[in-house]
Amino acid sequence: MAKGLDVGTMNLISAQQDGTDTVFVQQRNSFVEIEYSDMAERMLSRSDVLHIRKDDDVYVLGDDALNFANIFNQETRRPMSQGILSSDEQSAIPMMKLIIEQVVGSPNHPDEKLYFSSPADPIDSDLSTLYHQKTIQSFLNDMGYDAEPINEGMAVIYSDLADRDFTGLGISFGAGMTNVCLSYYAVPVMKFSVARGGDWVDEQAAQATGKPVDKVTSIKEDDFELDFETDVGGVEGALSIYYENLLDYVIGKIQEEVDEEDIEEGLDVPVVVTGGTSSPKGFKKLFEQHLQDASIPFSISDVQHADEPMYSVSRGSLVAARSEEEEEGRGSADGAAATDEEEEVEAND
């Protein structure tokens, strides 16, 4: 057995194989603090709401946090910001550990292989991802896993470009960051992130319209469509404007970073876009329109939108974990066969 884990700013999603099916477990990567009372804690427990008590406060975690925030007119708090652990949130590490435990569960056996997504260092920010990566790896290893990081963009390649020999441009539009990876036959030749994603869109739209960020997020996740037929003065109109700005920004950074020497001459490169921020209807069409106006230094064969954009990174992480587990299994089998052969030679001598 092996597992994959998408460590996202907005959601934590695990993936594991069950026969021919891939099983996903998902929790929103957020929490909200409410005042403790015996009645409140009893009701939360009876309703199976994920929560913990600390002194005179109760923390509601995961998917239920956004619901409670809207009810009590509060903002949710996040263990992560801009794709990595938040340095401004004092409760980031304990809350992150609790949500991870809920999502991945216990290992099926000691040192079960688990690959978790980690962003590349952003090219438009001084943020470093090293502390975040090592901390998440330590959490998982302490739980009994043999955990390894995988670049988020490369996980997209593993998930959605297997039928293209793992060659292409994978772009993961997450909440905290957007990750980009150019792969050539499963070898990454370019990878980077930019410090803008769905959170940036929500924050800009909230500021423009005077609405709470969580309210804007809820509207975006509730059948929002990038059709540009909505009222420009409303939240959906503001979301559309900043989505366009995000796409222009990301494509501009790709133009700056991609070297045509990275690609074999005459090769048509497929592009796959995925991630929760790419979920609204109309995203692929809008992306294609903006890509056509860009000066990308290689030929693009087609643009794909992942069938399940929320699950691409966790699925790709699982593919990487299973591949390494199988490789280690073959190595052990070859070693055992070699040992048996040596013993047979010694016996004949």
XYZ file of C-alpha atoms in Angstrom, residues 7-263:
257
model
C -1.044 19.675 1.242
C -3.017 22.669 0.044
C -3.671 26.060 1.572
C -7.423 25.570 1.170
C -7.795 21.777 1.351
C -5.890 18.708 2.496
C -6.654 15.687 0.310
C -5.276 12.156 0.625
C -5.431 9.398 -1.976
C -4.951 5.645 -1.727
C -5.755 2.670 -3.907
C -8.618 0.337 -3.046
C -8.703 -2.396 -5.682
C -9.210 -0.613 -8.993
C -10.581 2.525 -7.331
C -8.769 5.525 -5.906
C -10.237 6.665 -2.596
C -9.914 10.333 -1.613
C -10.347 11.858 1.852
C -10.687 15.629 2.037
C -10.838 18.288 4.748
C -10.805 22.065 4.466
C -7.515 23.396 5.838
C -9.016 25.900 8.245
C -10.416 26.357 11.734
C -12.537 28.766 13.743
C -12.480 29.508 17.467
C -15.698 29.593 19.510
C -16.301 30.112 23.218
C -16.462 26.910 25.274
C -19.570 25.687 27.043
C -20.585 22.191 28.131
C -23.676 22.382 25.934
C -21.696 23.536 22.880
C -19.158 20.735 23.216
C -21.894 18.108 23.680
C -23.701 19.325 20.576
C -20.501 19.336 18.515
C -19.649 15.804 19.612
C -23.190 14.554 18.945
C -23.091 16.070 15.440
C -19.655 14.565 14.625
C -18.171 18.022 14.091
C -14.366 17.875 14.055
C -13.218 19.964 17.027
C -10.850 20.152 19.980
C -11.022 21.995 23.290
C -8.157 24.104 24.585
C -8.680 25.865 27.932
C -11.843 27.990 27.603
C -12.064 27.794 23.821
C -13.234 25.229 21.304
C -11.681 25.007 17.860
C -13.851 23.741 15.011
C -11.679 22.349 12.222
C -11.957 21.287 8.609
C -15.098 21.457 6.500
C -17.280 22.616 9.395
C -15.097 25.671 10.098
C -16.449 27.681 7.139
C -20.052 26.932 8.134
C -19.435 28.092 11.714
C -17.584 31.185 10.497
C -20.562 32.219 8.362
C -23.026 31.543 11.204
C -21.040 33.584 13.753
C -19.949 36.202 11.211
C -16.278 35.426 11.763
C -13.337 34.841 9.450
C -11.830 31.362 9.409
C -8.213 31.014 10.407
C -5.724 29.074 8.303
C -2.720 26.979 9.330
C -1.249 27.836 5.921
C -0.859 31.028 3.924
C 0.495 31.483 0.381
C 1.097 27.748 0.006
C 3.174 27.200 3.164
C 2.741 27.096 6.944
C 1.662 30.499 8.201
C 4.203 32.336 10.336
C 1.450 34.698 11.533
C -0.795 31.971 12.975
C 0.329 30.797 16.431
C -1.877 27.697 16.267
C -0.708 26.696 12.776
C 1.370 23.663 13.714
C -1.019 21.928 16.184
C -4.024 22.560 13.922
C -2.130 21.325 10.865
C -1.157 18.124 12.657
C -4.753 17.435 13.665
C -6.150 17.943 10.165
C -3.393 15.825 8.583
C -4.146 12.997 11.033
C -7.816 13.142 10.064
C -7.051 13.040 6.345
C -4.344 10.377 6.054
C -5.158 8.193 9.069
C -2.720 5.639 10.440
C -0.286 3.775 8.169
C -1.445 0.394 6.877
C 1.971 -0.956 7.841
C 5.164 0.509 9.361
C 7.032 2.865 7.035
C 4.237 2.912 4.463
C 5.368 5.047 1.529
C 3.630 8.423 1.340
C 4.366 11.242 -1.092
C 3.109 14.705 -0.159
C 2.949 17.772 -2.377
C 5.302 20.667 -1.790
C 5.401 23.921 -3.763
C 8.453 25.224 -5.585
C 10.000 28.414 -4.252
C 8.036 31.350 -5.704
C 9.851 33.487 -8.259
C 7.952 36.636 -7.286
C 8.495 36.487 -3.527
C 11.240 35.961 -0.948
C 9.274 33.111 0.634
C 11.186 29.876 1.225
C 9.351 26.557 1.196
C 12.071 24.547 3.006
C 10.778 24.942 6.581
C 7.253 24.072 5.479
C 8.422 20.986 3.582
C 10.595 19.649 6.405
C 7.901 20.267 9.040
C 5.207 18.382 7.106
C 7.653 15.546 6.453
C 8.415 15.361 10.191
C 4.668 15.213 11.049
C 4.155 12.290 8.676
C 7.291 10.399 9.669
C 6.285 10.702 13.345
C 2.953 9.087 12.394
C 4.840 6.050 11.076
C 5.028 6.869 7.361
C 8.062 6.918 5.110
C 7.233 10.367 3.737
C 8.817 12.095 0.751
C 7.976 15.457 -0.879
C 6.994 15.764 -4.527
C 6.867 19.028 -6.435
C 3.215 20.026 -6.827
C 3.513 20.742 -10.535
C 5.232 17.398 -11.137
C 2.387 15.648 -9.310
C 0.038 17.128 -11.925
C 2.186 15.591 -14.687
C 2.031 12.171 -13.000
C -1.730 12.446 -12.584
C -2.859 13.752 -15.954
C -0.157 13.228 -18.581
C 0.603 9.501 -18.318
C -0.799 8.984 -21.820
C 1.608 11.663 -23.136
C 4.744 9.945 -21.745
C 4.725 12.372 -18.805
C 5.764 15.155 -21.173
C 4.083 18.535 -20.999
C 3.365 21.633 -18.985
C 1.435 21.067 -15.740
C -0.112 24.053 -13.977
C -1.751 23.699 -10.561
C -3.915 26.694 -9.648
C -4.095 26.364 -5.873
C -5.407 28.673 -3.191
C -2.107 30.028 -1.898
C 0.134 29.601 -4.937
C 0.127 28.612 -8.578
C 2.685 25.898 -9.380
C 4.132 25.322 -12.844
C 6.230 22.382 -14.050
C 7.557 21.565 -17.505
C 8.423 17.873 -17.810
C 10.174 15.933 -20.561
C 9.607 12.162 -20.312
C 9.017 12.401 -16.537
C 12.117 14.566 -16.010
C 11.289 18.085 -14.764
C 13.222 20.633 -16.817
C 11.598 23.695 -15.241
C 9.549 24.208 -12.093
C 8.503 27.310 -10.225
C 5.591 28.844 -8.359
C 4.068 32.301 -8.129
C 2.669 33.678 -4.898
C -0.830 34.208 -6.282
C -3.762 31.831 -6.434
C -7.389 31.547 -5.426
C -6.872 33.353 -2.106
C -5.450 36.344 -3.939
C -8.503 36.421 -6.219
C -10.862 36.204 -3.212
C -9.013 38.883 -1.247
C -8.961 41.310 -4.167
C -12.651 40.730 -4.927
C -13.541 41.159 -1.236
C -11.617 44.412 -1.033
C -13.255 45.712 -4.207
C -16.802 44.897 -3.104
C -16.547 45.385 0.659
C -17.609 41.795 1.384
C -15.958 39.426 3.908
C -13.396 37.122 2.286
C -15.182 33.957 3.474
C -18.415 35.216 1.896
C -16.609 35.762 -1.417
C -15.079 32.271 -1.160
C -18.523 30.751 -0.596
C -19.916 32.546 -3.653
C -16.980 31.377 -5.776
C -17.485 27.765 -4.699
C -21.269 27.858 -5.276
C -21.769 27.420 -9.051
C -19.731 30.501 -9.974
C -19.132 30.632 -13.740
C -16.572 32.612 -15.721
C -19.010 33.794 -18.393
C -18.614 37.588 -17.968
C -22.366 38.065 -18.133
C -22.662 38.880 -14.430
C -23.085 42.320 -12.940
C -19.663 43.971 -12.950
C -20.518 45.780 -9.720
C -21.178 42.541 -7.806
C -18.976 39.873 -6.271
C -19.156 37.571 -9.296
C -18.133 40.406 -11.606
C -15.173 41.219 -9.365
C -14.169 37.555 -9.274
C -14.195 37.436 -13.082
C -11.971 40.516 -13.324
C -9.371 39.151 -10.924
C -9.444 35.690 -12.486
C -8.446 37.313 -15.776
C -5.695 39.219 -14.029
C -4.399 36.019 -12.394
C -4.235 34.186 -15.731
C -2.388 37.060 -17.398
C 0.075 37.129 -14.502
C 0.780 33.378 -14.518
C 1.112 33.160 -18.308
C 3.440 36.172 -18.240
C 5.702 34.408 -15.729
C 5.735 31.271 -17.909
C 6.891 33.393 -20.846
C 9.720 34.770 -18.716
C 10.857 31.420 -17.303
C 10.530 28.928 -20.160
C 13.633 28.422 -22.280
C 12.988 27.053 -25.750
C 16.172 24.991 -25.387
C 14.357 22.956 -22.713
C 12.121 21.411 -25.382
